[in-house]
Short mmCIF file of C-alpha atoms and ligand atoms in Angstrom, two decimals:
data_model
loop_
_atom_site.label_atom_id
_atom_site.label_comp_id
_atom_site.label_asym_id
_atom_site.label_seq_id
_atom_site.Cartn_x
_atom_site.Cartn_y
_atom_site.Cartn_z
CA UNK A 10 -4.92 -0.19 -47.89
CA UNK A 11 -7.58 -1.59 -50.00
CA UNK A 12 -8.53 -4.96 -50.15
CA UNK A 13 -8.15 -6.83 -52.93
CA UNK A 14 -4.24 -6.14 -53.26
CA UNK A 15 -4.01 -6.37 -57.41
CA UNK A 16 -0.76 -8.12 -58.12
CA UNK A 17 -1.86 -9.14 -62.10
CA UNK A 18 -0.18 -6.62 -63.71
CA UNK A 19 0.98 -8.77 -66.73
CA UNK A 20 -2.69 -9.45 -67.37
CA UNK A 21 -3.52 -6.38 -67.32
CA UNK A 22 -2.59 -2.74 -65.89
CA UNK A 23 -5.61 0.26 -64.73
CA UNK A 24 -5.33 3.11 -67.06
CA UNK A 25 -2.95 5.90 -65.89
CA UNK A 26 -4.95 8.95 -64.79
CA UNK A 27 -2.92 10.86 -67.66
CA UNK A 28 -3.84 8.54 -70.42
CA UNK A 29 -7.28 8.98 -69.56
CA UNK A 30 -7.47 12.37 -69.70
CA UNK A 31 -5.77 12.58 -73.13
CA UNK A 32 -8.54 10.10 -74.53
CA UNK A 33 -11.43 11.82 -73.67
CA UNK A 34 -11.97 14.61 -75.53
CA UNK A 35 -11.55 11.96 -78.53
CA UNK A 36 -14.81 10.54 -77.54
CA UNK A 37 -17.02 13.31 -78.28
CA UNK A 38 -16.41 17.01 -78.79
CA UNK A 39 -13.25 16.00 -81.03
CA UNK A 40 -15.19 13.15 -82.69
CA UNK A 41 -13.28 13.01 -86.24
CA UNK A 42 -12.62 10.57 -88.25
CA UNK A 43 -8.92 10.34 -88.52
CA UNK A 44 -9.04 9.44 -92.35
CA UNK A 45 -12.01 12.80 -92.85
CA UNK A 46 -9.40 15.26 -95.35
CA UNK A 47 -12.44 17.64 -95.54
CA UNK A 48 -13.01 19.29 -92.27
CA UNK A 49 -11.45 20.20 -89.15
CA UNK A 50 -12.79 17.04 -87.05
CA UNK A 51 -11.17 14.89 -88.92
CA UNK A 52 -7.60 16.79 -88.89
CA UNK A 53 -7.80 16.98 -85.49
CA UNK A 54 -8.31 13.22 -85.05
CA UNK A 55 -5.43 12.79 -87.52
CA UNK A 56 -3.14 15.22 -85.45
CA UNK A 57 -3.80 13.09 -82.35
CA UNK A 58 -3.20 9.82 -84.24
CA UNK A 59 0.07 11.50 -85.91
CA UNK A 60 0.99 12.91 -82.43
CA UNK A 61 0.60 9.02 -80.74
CA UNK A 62 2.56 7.44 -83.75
CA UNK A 63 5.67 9.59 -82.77
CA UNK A 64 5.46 8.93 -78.82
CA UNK A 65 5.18 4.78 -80.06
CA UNK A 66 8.45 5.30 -81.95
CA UNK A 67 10.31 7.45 -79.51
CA UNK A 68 9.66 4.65 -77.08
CA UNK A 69 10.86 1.33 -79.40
CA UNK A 70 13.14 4.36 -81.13
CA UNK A 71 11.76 4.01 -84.16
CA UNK A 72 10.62 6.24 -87.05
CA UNK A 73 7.04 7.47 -86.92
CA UNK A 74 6.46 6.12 -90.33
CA UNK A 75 7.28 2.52 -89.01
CA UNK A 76 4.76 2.14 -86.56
CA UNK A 77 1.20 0.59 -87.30
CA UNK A 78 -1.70 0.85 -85.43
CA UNK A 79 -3.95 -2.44 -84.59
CA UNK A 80 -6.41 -3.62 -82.08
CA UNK A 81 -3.99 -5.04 -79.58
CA UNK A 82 -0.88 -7.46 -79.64
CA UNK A 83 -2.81 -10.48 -80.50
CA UNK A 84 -3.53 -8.51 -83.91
CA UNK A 85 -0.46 -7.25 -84.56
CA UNK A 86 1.20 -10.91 -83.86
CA UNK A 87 -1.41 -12.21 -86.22
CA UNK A 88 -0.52 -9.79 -88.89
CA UNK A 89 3.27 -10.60 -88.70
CA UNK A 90 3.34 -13.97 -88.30
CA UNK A 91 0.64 -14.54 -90.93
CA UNK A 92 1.72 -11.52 -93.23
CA UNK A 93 5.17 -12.60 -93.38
CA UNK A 94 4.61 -16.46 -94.27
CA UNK A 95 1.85 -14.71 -97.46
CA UNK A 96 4.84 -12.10 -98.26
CA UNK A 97 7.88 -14.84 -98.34
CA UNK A 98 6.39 -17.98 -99.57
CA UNK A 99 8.33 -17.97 -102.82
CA UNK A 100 11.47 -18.15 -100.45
CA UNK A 101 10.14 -20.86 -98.14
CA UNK A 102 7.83 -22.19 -95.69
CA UNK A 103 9.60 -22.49 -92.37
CA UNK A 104 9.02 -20.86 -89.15
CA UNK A 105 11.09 -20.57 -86.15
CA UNK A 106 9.64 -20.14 -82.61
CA UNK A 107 9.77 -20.89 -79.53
CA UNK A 108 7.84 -23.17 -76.98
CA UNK A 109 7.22 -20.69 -74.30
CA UNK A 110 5.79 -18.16 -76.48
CA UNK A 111 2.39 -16.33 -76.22
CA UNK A 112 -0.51 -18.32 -77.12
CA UNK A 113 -1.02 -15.64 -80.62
CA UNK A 114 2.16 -16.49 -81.05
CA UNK A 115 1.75 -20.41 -80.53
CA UNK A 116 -1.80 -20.22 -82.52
CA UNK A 117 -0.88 -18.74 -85.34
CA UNK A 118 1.61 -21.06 -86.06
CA UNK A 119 -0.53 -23.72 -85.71
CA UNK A 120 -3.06 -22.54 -88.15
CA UNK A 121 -0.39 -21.91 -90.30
CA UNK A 122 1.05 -25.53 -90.13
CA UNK A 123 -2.16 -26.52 -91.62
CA UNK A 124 -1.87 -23.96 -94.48
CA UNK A 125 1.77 -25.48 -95.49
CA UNK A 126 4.14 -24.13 -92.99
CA UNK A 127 6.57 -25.99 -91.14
CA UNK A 128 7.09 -25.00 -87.93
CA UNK A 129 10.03 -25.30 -85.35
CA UNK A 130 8.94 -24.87 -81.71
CA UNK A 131 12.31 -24.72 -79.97
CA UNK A 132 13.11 -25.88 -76.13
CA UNK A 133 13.49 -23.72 -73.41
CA UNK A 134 15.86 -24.81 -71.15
CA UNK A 135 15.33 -24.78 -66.88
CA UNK A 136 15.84 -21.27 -66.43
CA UNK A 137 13.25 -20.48 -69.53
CA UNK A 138 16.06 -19.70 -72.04
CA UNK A 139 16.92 -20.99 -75.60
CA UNK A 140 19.90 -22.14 -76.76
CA UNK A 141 21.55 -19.93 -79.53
CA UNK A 142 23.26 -23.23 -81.14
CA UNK A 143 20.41 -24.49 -81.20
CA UNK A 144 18.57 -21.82 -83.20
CA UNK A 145 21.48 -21.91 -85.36
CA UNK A 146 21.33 -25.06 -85.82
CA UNK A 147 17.37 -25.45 -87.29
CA UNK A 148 18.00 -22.63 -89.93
CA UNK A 149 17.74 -24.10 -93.28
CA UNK A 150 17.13 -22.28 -96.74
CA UNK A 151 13.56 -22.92 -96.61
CA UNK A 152 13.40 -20.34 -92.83
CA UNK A 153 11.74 -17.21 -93.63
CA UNK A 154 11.25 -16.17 -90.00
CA UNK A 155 12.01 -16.14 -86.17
CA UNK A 156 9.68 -15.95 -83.78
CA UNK A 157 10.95 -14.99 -79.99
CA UNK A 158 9.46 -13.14 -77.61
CA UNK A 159 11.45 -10.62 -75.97
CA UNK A 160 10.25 -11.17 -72.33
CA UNK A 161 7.61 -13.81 -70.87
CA UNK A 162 4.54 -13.21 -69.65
CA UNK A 163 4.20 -16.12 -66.72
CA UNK A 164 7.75 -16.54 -65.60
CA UNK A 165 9.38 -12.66 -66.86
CA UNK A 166 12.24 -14.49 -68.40
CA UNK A 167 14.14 -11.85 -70.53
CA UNK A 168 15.63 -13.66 -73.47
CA UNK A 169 18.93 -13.20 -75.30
CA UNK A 170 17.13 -10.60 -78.07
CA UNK A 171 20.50 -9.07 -79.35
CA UNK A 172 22.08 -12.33 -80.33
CA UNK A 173 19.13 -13.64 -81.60
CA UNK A 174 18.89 -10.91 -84.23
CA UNK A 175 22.72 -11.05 -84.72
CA UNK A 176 21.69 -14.55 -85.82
CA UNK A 177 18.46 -14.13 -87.99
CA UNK A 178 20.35 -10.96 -89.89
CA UNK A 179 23.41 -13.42 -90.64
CA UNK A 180 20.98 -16.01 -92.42
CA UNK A 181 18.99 -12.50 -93.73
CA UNK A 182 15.84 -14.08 -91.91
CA UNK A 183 13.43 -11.29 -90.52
CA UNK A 184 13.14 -11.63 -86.96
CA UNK A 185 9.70 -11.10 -84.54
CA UNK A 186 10.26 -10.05 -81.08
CA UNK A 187 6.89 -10.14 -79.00
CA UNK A 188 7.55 -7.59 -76.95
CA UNK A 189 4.06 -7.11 -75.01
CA UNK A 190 5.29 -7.70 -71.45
CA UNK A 191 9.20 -5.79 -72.08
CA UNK A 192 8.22 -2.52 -73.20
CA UNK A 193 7.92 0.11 -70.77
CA UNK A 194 9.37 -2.63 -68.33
CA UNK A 195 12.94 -2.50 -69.42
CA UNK A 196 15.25 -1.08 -72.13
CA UNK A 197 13.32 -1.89 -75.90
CA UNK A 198 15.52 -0.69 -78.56
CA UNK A 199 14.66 -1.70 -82.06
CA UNK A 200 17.67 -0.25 -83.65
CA UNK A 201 20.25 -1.49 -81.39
CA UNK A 202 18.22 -4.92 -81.11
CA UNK A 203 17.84 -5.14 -84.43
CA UNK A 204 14.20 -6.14 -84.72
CA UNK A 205 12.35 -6.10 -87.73
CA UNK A 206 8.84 -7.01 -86.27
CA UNK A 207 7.50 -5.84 -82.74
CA UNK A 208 4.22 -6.05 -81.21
CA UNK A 209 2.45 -4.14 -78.21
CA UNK A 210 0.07 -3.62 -76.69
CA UNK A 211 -1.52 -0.43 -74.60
CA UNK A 212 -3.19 -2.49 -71.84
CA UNK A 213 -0.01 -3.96 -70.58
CA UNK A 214 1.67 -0.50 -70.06
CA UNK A 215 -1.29 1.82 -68.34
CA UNK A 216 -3.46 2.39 -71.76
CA UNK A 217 -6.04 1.35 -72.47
CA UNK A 218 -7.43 -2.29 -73.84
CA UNK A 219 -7.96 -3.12 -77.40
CA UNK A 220 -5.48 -0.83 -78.87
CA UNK A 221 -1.65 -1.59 -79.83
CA UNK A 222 0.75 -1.37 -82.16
CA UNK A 223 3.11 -3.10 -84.59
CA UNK A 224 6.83 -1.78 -85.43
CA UNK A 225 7.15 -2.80 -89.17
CA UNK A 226 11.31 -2.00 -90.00
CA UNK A 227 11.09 -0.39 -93.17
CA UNK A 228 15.10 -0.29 -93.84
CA UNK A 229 18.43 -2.51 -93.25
CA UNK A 230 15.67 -4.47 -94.45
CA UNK A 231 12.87 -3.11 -95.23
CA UNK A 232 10.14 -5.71 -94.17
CA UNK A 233 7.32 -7.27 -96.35
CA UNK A 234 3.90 -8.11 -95.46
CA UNK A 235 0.12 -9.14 -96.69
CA UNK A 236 -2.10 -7.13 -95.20
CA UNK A 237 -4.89 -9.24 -92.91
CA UNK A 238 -7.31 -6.79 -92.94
CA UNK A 239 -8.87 -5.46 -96.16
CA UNK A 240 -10.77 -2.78 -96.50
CA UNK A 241 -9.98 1.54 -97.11
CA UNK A 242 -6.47 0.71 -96.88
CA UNK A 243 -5.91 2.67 -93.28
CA UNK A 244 -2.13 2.58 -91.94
CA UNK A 245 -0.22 2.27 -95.18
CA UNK A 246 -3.05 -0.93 -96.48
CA UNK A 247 -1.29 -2.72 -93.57
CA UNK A 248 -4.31 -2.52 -91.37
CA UNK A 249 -7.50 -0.98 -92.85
CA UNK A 250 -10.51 -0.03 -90.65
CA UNK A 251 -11.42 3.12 -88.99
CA UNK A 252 -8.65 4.02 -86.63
CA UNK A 253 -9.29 3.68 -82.86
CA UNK A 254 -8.38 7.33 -82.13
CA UNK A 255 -9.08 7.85 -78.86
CA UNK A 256 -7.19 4.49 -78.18
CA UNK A 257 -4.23 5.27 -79.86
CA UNK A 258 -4.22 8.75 -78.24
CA UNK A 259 -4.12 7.01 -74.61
CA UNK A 260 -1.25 4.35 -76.07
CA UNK A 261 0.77 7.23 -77.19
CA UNK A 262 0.01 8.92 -73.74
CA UNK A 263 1.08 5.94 -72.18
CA UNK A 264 4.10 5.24 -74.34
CA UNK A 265 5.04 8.81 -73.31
CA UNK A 266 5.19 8.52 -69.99
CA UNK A 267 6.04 5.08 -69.74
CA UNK A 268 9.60 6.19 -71.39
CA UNK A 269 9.92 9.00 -69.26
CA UNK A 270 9.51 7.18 -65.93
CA UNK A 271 10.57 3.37 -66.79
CA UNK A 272 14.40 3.82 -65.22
CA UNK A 273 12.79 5.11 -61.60
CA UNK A 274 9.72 2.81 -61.87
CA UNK A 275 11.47 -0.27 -62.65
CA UNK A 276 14.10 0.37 -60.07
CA UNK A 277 11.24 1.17 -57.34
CA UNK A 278 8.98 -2.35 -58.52
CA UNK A 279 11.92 -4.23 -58.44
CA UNK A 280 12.71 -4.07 -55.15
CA UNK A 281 9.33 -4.77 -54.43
CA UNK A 282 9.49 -7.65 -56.42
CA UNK A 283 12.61 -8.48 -54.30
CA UNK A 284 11.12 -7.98 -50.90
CA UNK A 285 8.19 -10.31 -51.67
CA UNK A 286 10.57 -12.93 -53.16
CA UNK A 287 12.94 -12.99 -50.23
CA UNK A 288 9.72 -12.82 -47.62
CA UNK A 289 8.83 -16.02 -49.26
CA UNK A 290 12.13 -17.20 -48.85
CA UNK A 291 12.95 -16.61 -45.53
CA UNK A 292 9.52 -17.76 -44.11
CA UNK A 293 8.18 -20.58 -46.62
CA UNK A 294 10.21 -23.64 -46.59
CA UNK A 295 10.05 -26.13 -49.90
CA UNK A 296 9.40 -23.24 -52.33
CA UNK A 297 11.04 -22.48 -55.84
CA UNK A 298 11.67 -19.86 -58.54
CA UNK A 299 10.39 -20.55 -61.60
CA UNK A 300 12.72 -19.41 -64.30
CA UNK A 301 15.62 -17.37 -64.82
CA UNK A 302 16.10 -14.74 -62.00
CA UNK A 303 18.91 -13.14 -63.83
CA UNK A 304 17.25 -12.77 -67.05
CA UNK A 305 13.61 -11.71 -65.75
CA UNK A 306 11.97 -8.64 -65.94
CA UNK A 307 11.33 -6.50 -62.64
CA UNK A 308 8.44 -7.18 -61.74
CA UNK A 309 7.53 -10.19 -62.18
CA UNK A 310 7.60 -13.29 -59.65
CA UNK A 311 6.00 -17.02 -60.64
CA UNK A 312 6.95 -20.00 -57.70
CA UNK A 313 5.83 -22.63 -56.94
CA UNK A 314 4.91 -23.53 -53.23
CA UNK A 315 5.39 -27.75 -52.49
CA UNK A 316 2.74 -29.36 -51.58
CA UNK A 317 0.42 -26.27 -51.85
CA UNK A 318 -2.32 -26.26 -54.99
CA UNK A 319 -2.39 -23.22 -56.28
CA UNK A 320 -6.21 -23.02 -57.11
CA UNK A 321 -6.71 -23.79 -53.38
CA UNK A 322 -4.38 -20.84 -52.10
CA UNK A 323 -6.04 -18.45 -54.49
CA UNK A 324 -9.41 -19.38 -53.51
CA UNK A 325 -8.49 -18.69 -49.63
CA UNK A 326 -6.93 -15.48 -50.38
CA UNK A 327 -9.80 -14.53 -53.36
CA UNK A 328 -10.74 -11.54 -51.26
CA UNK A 329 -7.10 -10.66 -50.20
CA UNK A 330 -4.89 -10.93 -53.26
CA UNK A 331 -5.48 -10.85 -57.05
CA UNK A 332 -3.08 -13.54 -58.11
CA UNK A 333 -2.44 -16.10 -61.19
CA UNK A 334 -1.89 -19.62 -61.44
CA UNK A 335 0.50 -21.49 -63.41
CA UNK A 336 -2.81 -23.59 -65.15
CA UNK A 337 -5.58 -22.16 -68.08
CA UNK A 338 -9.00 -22.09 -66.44
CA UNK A 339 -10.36 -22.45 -70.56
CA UNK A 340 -11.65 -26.25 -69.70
CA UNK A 341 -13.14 -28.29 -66.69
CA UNK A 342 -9.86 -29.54 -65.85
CA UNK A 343 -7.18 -27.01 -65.22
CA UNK A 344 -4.70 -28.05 -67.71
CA UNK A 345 -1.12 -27.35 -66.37
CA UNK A 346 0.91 -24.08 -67.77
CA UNK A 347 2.84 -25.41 -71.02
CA UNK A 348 5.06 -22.78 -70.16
CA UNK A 349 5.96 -24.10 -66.91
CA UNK A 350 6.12 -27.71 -68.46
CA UNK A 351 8.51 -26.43 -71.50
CA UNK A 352 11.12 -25.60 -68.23
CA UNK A 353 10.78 -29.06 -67.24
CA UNK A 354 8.20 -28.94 -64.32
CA UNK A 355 6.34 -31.50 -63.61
CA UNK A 356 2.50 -31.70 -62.93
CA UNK A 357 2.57 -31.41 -59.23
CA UNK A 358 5.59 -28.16 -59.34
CA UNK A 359 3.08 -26.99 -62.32
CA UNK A 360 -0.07 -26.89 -60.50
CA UNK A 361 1.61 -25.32 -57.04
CA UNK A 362 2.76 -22.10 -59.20
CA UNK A 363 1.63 -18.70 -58.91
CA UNK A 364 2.40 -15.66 -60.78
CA UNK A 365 2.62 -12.45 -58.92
CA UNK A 366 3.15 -9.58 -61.17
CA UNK A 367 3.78 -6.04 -59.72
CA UNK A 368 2.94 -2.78 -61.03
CA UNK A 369 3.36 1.40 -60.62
CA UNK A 370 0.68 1.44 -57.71
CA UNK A 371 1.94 -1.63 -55.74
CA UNK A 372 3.18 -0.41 -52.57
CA UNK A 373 5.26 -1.78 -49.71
CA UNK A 374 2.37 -2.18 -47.50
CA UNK A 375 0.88 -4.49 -50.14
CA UNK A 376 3.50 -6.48 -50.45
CA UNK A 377 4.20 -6.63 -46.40
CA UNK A 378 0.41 -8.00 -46.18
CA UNK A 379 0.93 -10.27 -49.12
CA UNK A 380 3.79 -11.72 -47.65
CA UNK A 381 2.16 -12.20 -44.33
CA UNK A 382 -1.49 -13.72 -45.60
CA UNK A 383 0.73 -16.05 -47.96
CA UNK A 384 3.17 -17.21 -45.36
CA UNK A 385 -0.35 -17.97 -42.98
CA UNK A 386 -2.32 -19.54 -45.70
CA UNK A 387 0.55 -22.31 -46.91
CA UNK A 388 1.00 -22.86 -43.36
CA UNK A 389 -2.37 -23.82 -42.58
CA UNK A 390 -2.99 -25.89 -46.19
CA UNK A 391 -0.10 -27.92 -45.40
CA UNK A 392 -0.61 -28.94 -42.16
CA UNK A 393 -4.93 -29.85 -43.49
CA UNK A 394 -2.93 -31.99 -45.90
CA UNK A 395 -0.29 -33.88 -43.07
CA UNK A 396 -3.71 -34.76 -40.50
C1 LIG B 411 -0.98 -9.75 -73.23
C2 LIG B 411 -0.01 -10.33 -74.19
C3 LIG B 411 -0.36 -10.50 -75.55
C4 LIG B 411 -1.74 -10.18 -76.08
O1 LIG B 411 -1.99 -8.80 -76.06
P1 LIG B 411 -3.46 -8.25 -76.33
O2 LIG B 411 -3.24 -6.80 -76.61
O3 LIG B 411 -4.22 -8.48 -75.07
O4 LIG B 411 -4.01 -8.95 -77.50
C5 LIG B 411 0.60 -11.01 -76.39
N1 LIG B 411 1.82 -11.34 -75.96
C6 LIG B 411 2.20 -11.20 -74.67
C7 LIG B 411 3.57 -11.59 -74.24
C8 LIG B 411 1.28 -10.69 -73.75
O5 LIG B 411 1.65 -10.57 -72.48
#
């Protein structure tokens, strides 16, 4: 086993060996330029990017033609969020989101409050879920979209997409699903879940970084948006820019496979997931589950551990286990997750949280040291703290 154990998979995944391999002739011998109509390089670069569009839709089952290509998640949030609210501003102003979302998510909306939007940032209730009344409740005729992610990235919480949708299509709102952390995790279905916008990105699902995708529905409605890029007028004037091809070759690669093996690799992470969970359980006194466990994706686990810093745990197992905490290292201070505050955590529960996120390569044996070094480590910071 090698030391450190890497249990950060929602920060990031390693490349699949596959994925790789599909990339790299896309760095050099097939060089093209996927928008070059006047030699072969450049059809060949097309064919890949073509090729990778279809694998993306098979995987959200989608059309090809629906499917945009952008830097990453954070882009293609930017460009729905922000392209819808230029599209739809003769309609109205008002956006609908949640307070546990992503922070390009969060951001965005925030920029756009100071452009004129007006902005509802619903509550999340203990187990991380939103109340469908209450959604209800703050449409008005001025709402021109909703904003909810499908699953979270710090607690895994899976929430209630299909109803959601159900609600947004009654009031003939378009509806964003963030769904960075659920595809390739669990079942993402944009014509049964009725989604109109989805992000993703490759880096979250064994591709590589700085590549993604956005789903743009283009019937039963057929979406609108302002471009936020301007330039040749790439990916239907959506997203212009010379395309990423050997990027979009390894997320189509990795969309590919990720279909293909999500039902077996879910099932196998999840009882890893489980086994680390209950190992807590069973050995750790004073510890608790931070958000739904129902609704939660499979491999994620965030708890927090009483009377146990999380900083200081992490630091004492820095060469043992890659781990995150429920705080944003961005400032001096360590400000306190505003996800794990929108559940209702206080400070202390807050600042005692970690996030272990599995992945394909975890194995048992990781997980059975894991279990072991944490169980040792809480041990001996709580009794430093009692003398
Ligand atoms: C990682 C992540 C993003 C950002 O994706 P990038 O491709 O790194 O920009 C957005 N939303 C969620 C839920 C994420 O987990």
């Amino acid at each position: 086993m090698k030391l450190p154990i890497y249990l950060d998979y929602n920060s990031t995944t390693p490349v699949d060996p596959r994925v790789l391999e599909t990339m790299l002739p896309y760095f050099s011998e097939k060089c093209g330029n996927a928008a070059s109509k006047t030699h072969r390089f450049g059809w060949v670069a097309e064919e890949a990017v073509e090729n990778a569009r279809e694998k993306v839709a098979n995987l959200l089952k989608a059309e090809p033609s629906e499917i945009i290509f952008t830097s990453g998640a954070t882009e293609a949030i930017n460009l729905s969020i922000k392209g819808v609210f230029e599209a739809y501003h003769t309609k109205g102003n008002h956006i609908i989101t949640v307070s546990t979302e992503h922070k390009a998510v969060i951001d965005c909306c925030k920029k756009l409050e100071k452009q004129g939007a007006a902005v509802t940032y619903l509550p999340v209730n203990r187990e991380g879920l939103i109340d469908l009344k209450e959604l209800e409740n703050v449409i008005s005729d001025k709402t021109i979209l909703i904003s909810v992610m499908f699953a979270n990235n710090e607690i895994g919480v899976i929430q209630p997409i299909r109803e959601i949708a159900e609600i947004a299509h009654k009031h003939n709102l378009t509806f964003l699903s963030d769904a960075t952390q659920a595809a390739g995790k669990i079942k993402v279905d944009v014509q049964e879940q009725h989604i109109d916008l989805m992000p993703l990105s490759a880096h979250k699902i064994y591709g590589p970084k700085g590549v993604g995708a956005l789903f743009v529905r283009r019937k039963n409605p057929r979406v609108s948006l302002v471009a936020q890029m301007d330039g040749g007028g790439h990916e239907k004037n959506l997203r212009s820019g010379t395309l990423n091809v050997p990027g979009i070759a390894g997320l189509g690669k990795a969309c590919e496979i990720a279909g293909k093996e999500l039902e077996s690799s879910s099932k196998r992470i999840q009882q890893l997931r489980d086994r680390l969970q209950s190992g807590f359980q069973k050995n750790i006194p004073g510890i608790k589950i931070n958000g739904s466990t129902t609704h939660r994706l499979p491999n994620t686990l965030n708890v927090s551990f009483k009377n146990v810093e999380s900083h200081v745990l992490m630091k004492k197992l820095i060469n043992e286990i890659a781990m995150a905490s429920g705080s944003a290292c961005t400032s001096a201070v360590p400000e306190p997750s505003y996800v794990l505050k929108a559940l209702g955590l206080d400070n202390e529960s807050a600042y005692s949280s970690i996030r272990f996120s599995l992945g394909k390569l975890t194995t048992q044996d990781e997980i059975d040291y894991a279990v072991k070094k944490v169980i040792t480590e809480v041990e001996e910071i709580r009794k430093a703290v009692v003398h």
